mmCIF file of C-alpha atoms in Angstrom:
data_model
loop_
_atom_site.group_PDB
_atom_site.id
_atom_site.type_symbol
_atom_site.label_atom_id
_atom_site.label_comp_id
_atom_site.label_asym_id
_atom_site.label_seq_id
_atom_site.Cartn_x
_atom_site.Cartn_y
_atom_site.Cartn_z
ATOM 1 C CA MET A 1 1.124 9.877 11.767
ATOM 2 C CA ASN A 2 0.952 13.206 10.159
ATOM 3 C CA THR A 3 3.848 13.936 7.507
ATOM 4 C CA GLN A 4 3.603 16.832 5.188
ATOM 5 C CA ASN A 5 5.535 17.715 1.955
ATOM 6 C CA ASN A 6 4.495 21.129 0.722
ATOM 7 C CA GLU A 7 0.599 20.609 0.226
ATOM 8 C CA VAL A 8 0.480 16.850 0.689
ATOM 9 C CA LYS A 9 -0.392 15.440 4.028
ATOM 10 C CA ILE A 10 -0.180 11.908 5.007
ATOM 11 C CA GLU A 11 -2.712 10.772 7.496
ATOM 12 C CA ALA A 12 -3.751 7.514 9.229
ATOM 13 C CA TYR A 13 -6.914 5.612 8.435
ATOM 14 C CA ARG A 14 -10.257 7.076 9.251
ATOM 15 C CA PRO A 15 -13.744 5.574 8.529
ATOM 16 C CA GLU A 16 -14.776 8.546 6.479
ATOM 17 C CA TYR A 17 -11.749 7.591 4.066
ATOM 18 C CA LYS A 18 -13.042 3.936 3.441
ATOM 19 C CA GLU A 19 -14.814 4.668 0.143
ATOM 20 C CA ALA A 20 -11.727 6.617 -1.330
ATOM 21 C CA PHE A 21 -9.472 3.557 -0.248
ATOM 22 C CA LYS A 22 -11.738 1.348 -2.577
ATOM 23 C CA ALA A 23 -12.251 3.819 -5.254
ATOM 24 C CA LEU A 24 -8.574 4.766 -5.754
ATOM 25 C CA ASN A 25 -7.457 0.986 -5.818
ATOM 26 C CA GLU A 26 -10.220 0.027 -8.038
ATOM 27 C CA GLU A 27 -9.384 2.834 -10.438
ATOM 28 C CA TRP A 28 -5.692 1.528 -11.156
ATOM 29 C CA ILE A 29 -6.476 -2.165 -10.759
ATOM 30 C CA LYS A 30 -9.184 -1.842 -13.661
ATOM 31 C CA THR A 31 -6.937 0.251 -15.625
ATOM 32 C CA PHE A 32 -4.375 -2.592 -15.780
ATOM 33 C CA PHE A 33 -5.883 -5.638 -14.708
ATOM 34 C CA VAL A 34 -9.328 -7.115 -13.483
ATOM 35 C CA MET A 35 -10.461 -7.121 -9.770
ATOM 36 C CA GLU A 36 -9.801 -10.582 -8.072
ATOM 37 C CA SER A 37 -11.778 -11.722 -4.887
ATOM 38 C CA GLY A 38 -8.514 -10.760 -2.787
ATOM 39 C CA ASP A 39 -9.089 -7.175 -3.951
ATOM 40 C CA TYR A 40 -12.698 -7.260 -3.124
ATOM 41 C CA LYS A 41 -12.227 -8.818 0.329
ATOM 42 C CA LEU A 42 -9.716 -5.878 1.380
ATOM 43 C CA LEU A 43 -11.307 -3.159 -0.420
ATOM 44 C CA ASP A 44 -14.796 -3.813 0.978
ATOM 45 C CA ASN A 45 -13.769 -4.513 4.484
ATOM 46 C CA PRO A 46 -10.447 -2.427 5.317
ATOM 47 C CA GLU A 47 -11.372 -2.455 9.024
ATOM 48 C CA GLU A 48 -11.974 -6.189 9.338
ATOM 49 C CA TYR A 49 -9.074 -7.496 7.478
ATOM 50 C CA ILE A 50 -6.367 -4.732 7.756
ATOM 51 C CA ILE A 51 -7.202 -2.284 10.664
ATOM 52 C CA ASP A 52 -8.545 -4.839 13.150
ATOM 53 C CA LYS A 53 -5.933 -7.360 12.617
ATOM 54 C CA GLY A 54 -3.065 -4.883 13.638
ATOM 55 C CA GLY A 55 -2.574 -3.456 10.221
ATOM 56 C CA HIS A 56 -2.535 0.409 9.115
ATOM 57 C CA ILE A 57 -3.723 2.177 6.365
ATOM 58 C CA VAL A 58 -2.509 5.810 5.279
ATOM 59 C CA PHE A 59 -4.018 8.201 3.039
ATOM 60 C CA ALA A 60 -2.274 11.560 0.958
ATOM 61 C CA LEU A 61 -4.653 14.355 0.997
ATOM 62 C CA LEU A 62 -3.862 17.189 -1.226
ATOM 63 C CA ASP A 63 -5.868 20.338 -0.478
ATOM 64 C CA ASN A 64 -7.851 18.265 1.784
ATOM 65 C CA GLU A 65 -8.908 15.674 -0.963
ATOM 66 C CA VAL A 66 -7.765 12.247 -0.626
ATOM 67 C CA VAL A 67 -5.512 11.393 -3.735
ATOM 68 C CA GLY A 68 -3.649 8.406 -2.609
ATOM 69 C CA THR A 69 -3.578 5.434 -0.066
ATOM 70 C CA CYS A 70 -1.543 2.418 0.842
ATOM 71 C CA ALA A 71 -1.963 -0.339 3.389
ATOM 72 C CA LEU A 72 0.540 -2.176 5.738
ATOM 73 C CA VAL A 73 -1.292 -5.599 6.309
ATOM 74 C CA LYS A 74 -0.236 -7.766 9.235
ATOM 75 C CA THR A 75 0.517 -11.393 8.381
ATOM 76 C CA GLU A 76 0.291 -14.442 10.563
ATOM 77 C CA ASP A 77 4.006 -14.182 11.065
ATOM 78 C CA PRO A 78 4.214 -11.399 13.764
ATOM 79 C CA LEU A 79 7.416 -9.830 12.370
ATOM 80 C CA THR A 80 6.279 -9.600 8.687
ATOM 81 C CA TYR A 81 3.862 -7.204 7.004
ATOM 82 C CA GLU A 82 2.813 -6.622 3.668
ATOM 83 C CA LEU A 83 2.787 -3.400 1.733
ATOM 84 C CA SER A 84 -0.334 -3.560 -0.060
ATOM 85 C CA LYS A 85 -2.995 -1.627 -1.875
ATOM 86 C CA MET A 86 -0.949 1.495 -2.894
ATOM 87 C CA ALA A 87 -2.920 3.803 -5.392
ATOM 88 C CA VAL A 88 -2.365 7.338 -6.222
ATOM 89 C CA SER A 89 -5.014 9.286 -8.340
ATOM 90 C CA PRO A 90 -3.849 10.035 -11.838
ATOM 91 C CA LYS A 91 -4.563 13.753 -11.434
ATOM 92 C CA ALA A 92 -2.097 13.756 -8.362
ATOM 93 C CA GLN A 93 0.755 11.456 -9.977
ATOM 94 C CA GLY A 94 4.271 13.079 -10.279
ATOM 95 C CA LYS A 95 4.116 14.585 -6.796
ATOM 96 C CA LYS A 96 5.898 11.788 -4.784
ATOM 97 C CA ILE A 97 2.844 10.896 -3.233
ATOM 98 C CA GLY A 98 3.523 7.235 -3.698
ATOM 99 C CA TYR A 99 6.991 7.639 -2.180
ATOM 100 C CA LEU A 100 5.390 9.685 0.823
ATOM 101 C CA LEU A 101 2.903 6.849 1.389
ATOM 102 C CA GLY A 102 5.347 3.950 1.168
ATOM 103 C CA GLN A 103 7.857 5.704 3.395
ATOM 104 C CA ALA A 104 5.373 6.330 5.974
ATOM 105 C CA LEU A 105 4.393 2.654 6.253
ATOM 106 C CA VAL A 106 8.027 1.608 6.183
ATOM 107 C CA ASP A 107 8.460 4.014 9.065
ATOM 108 C CA LYS A 108 5.620 2.476 10.718
ATOM 109 C CA ALA A 109 6.623 -0.995 10.250
ATOM 110 C CA ARG A 110 10.210 -0.069 11.640
ATOM 111 C CA ALA A 111 8.505 1.313 14.520
ATOM 112 C CA LEU A 112 6.386 -1.839 15.226
ATOM 113 C CA LYS A 113 9.691 -3.701 15.110
ATOM 114 C CA ALA A 114 8.948 -5.866 12.093
ATOM 115 C CA GLY A 115 11.472 -8.025 10.555
ATOM 116 C CA LYS A 116 10.460 -7.387 7.043
ATOM 117 C CA ILE A 117 7.879 -6.048 4.740
ATOM 118 C CA PHE A 118 7.067 -7.744 1.404
ATOM 119 C CA LEU A 119 4.853 -6.704 -1.605
ATOM 120 C CA GLU A 120 3.429 -8.491 -4.578
ATOM 121 C CA THR A 121 3.157 -6.533 -7.922
ATOM 122 C CA ASN A 122 3.292 -6.824 -11.683
ATOM 123 C CA SER A 123 6.315 -6.278 -13.903
ATOM 124 C CA VAL A 124 4.216 -3.961 -16.189
ATOM 125 C CA LEU A 125 4.040 -1.440 -13.373
ATOM 126 C CA VAL A 126 7.518 -0.127 -14.005
ATOM 127 C CA PRO A 127 7.205 3.074 -12.188
ATOM 128 C CA ALA A 128 5.655 1.473 -9.124
ATOM 129 C CA ILE A 129 8.622 -1.146 -8.999
ATOM 130 C CA LYS A 130 11.183 1.773 -9.319
ATOM 131 C CA LEU A 131 9.380 3.268 -6.270
ATOM 132 C CA TYR A 132 9.637 0.129 -4.346
ATOM 133 C CA GLU A 133 13.438 -0.224 -5.021
ATOM 134 C CA LYS A 134 13.865 3.427 -3.984
ATOM 135 C CA LEU A 135 12.231 2.782 -0.684
ATOM 136 C CA GLY A 136 14.767 0.001 -0.326
ATOM 137 C CA PHE A 137 12.779 -3.304 -1.601
ATOM 138 C CA GLU A 138 14.658 -5.952 -3.384
ATOM 139 C CA HIS A 139 13.351 -8.541 -5.729
ATOM 140 C CA ILE A 140 12.833 -11.984 -4.576
ATOM 141 C CA ALA A 141 11.876 -15.429 -6.154
ATOM 142 C CA ILE A 142 8.207 -15.571 -6.572
ATOM 143 C CA SER A 143 6.440 -17.731 -4.152
ATOM 144 C CA HIS A 144 2.588 -18.344 -3.465
ATOM 145 C CA SER A 145 0.362 -15.164 -4.274
ATOM 146 C CA ALA A 146 -3.030 -14.677 -3.641
ATOM 147 C CA TYR A 147 -3.147 -12.660 -7.035
ATOM 148 C CA ASP A 148 -3.345 -14.133 -10.407
ATOM 149 C CA ARG A 149 -1.562 -10.863 -11.689
ATOM 150 C CA CYS A 150 1.276 -11.106 -9.488
ATOM 151 C CA ASP A 151 4.656 -11.854 -11.223
ATOM 152 C CA THR A 152 6.939 -9.766 -9.189
ATOM 153 C CA GLN A 153 7.684 -10.208 -5.426
ATOM 154 C CA MET A 154 9.885 -7.880 -3.279
ATOM 155 C CA GLU A 155 10.867 -7.473 0.292
ATOM 156 C CA LEU A 156 12.554 -5.206 2.717
ATOM 157 C CA ILE A 157 14.379 -6.651 5.546
ATOM 158 C CA PHE A 158 15.029 -4.679 8.437
ATOM 159 C CA LYS A 159 18.425 -4.840 9.803
ATOM 160 C CA ASP A 160 19.196 -3.690 13.403
#
């Protein structure tokens, strides 16, 4: 998975990006919220809880520096994935990196024959919600969430 937009390159997970996955996510979460146990589980062990379970993580590189990341987490339902842990460094915002990351994983889920992707977020993250809407996600009623900060859920259903 190699997508390029000007100087931004989207790459699949590599072990050397593990620390960037955690650092980028911790940065935004601590800016708006507090880290929760679910955050630590995924961020400390991305191979065990995402990659090894059939999920995917992508990274945005700008001039060979990791400036963004996002995960596609496989759920127990084989046709459902969660878009999770999207983070873009403040110094790289405004370059459509979030959109490139999200689109790469929407395309990946489609290639994997997923039925739908869902995500959990918070209504204070207005730019993120607008990004998810641009990617085709629609708001749904909130059901169980692993995160206290979640007050918004969205899904993208693939229609053949």
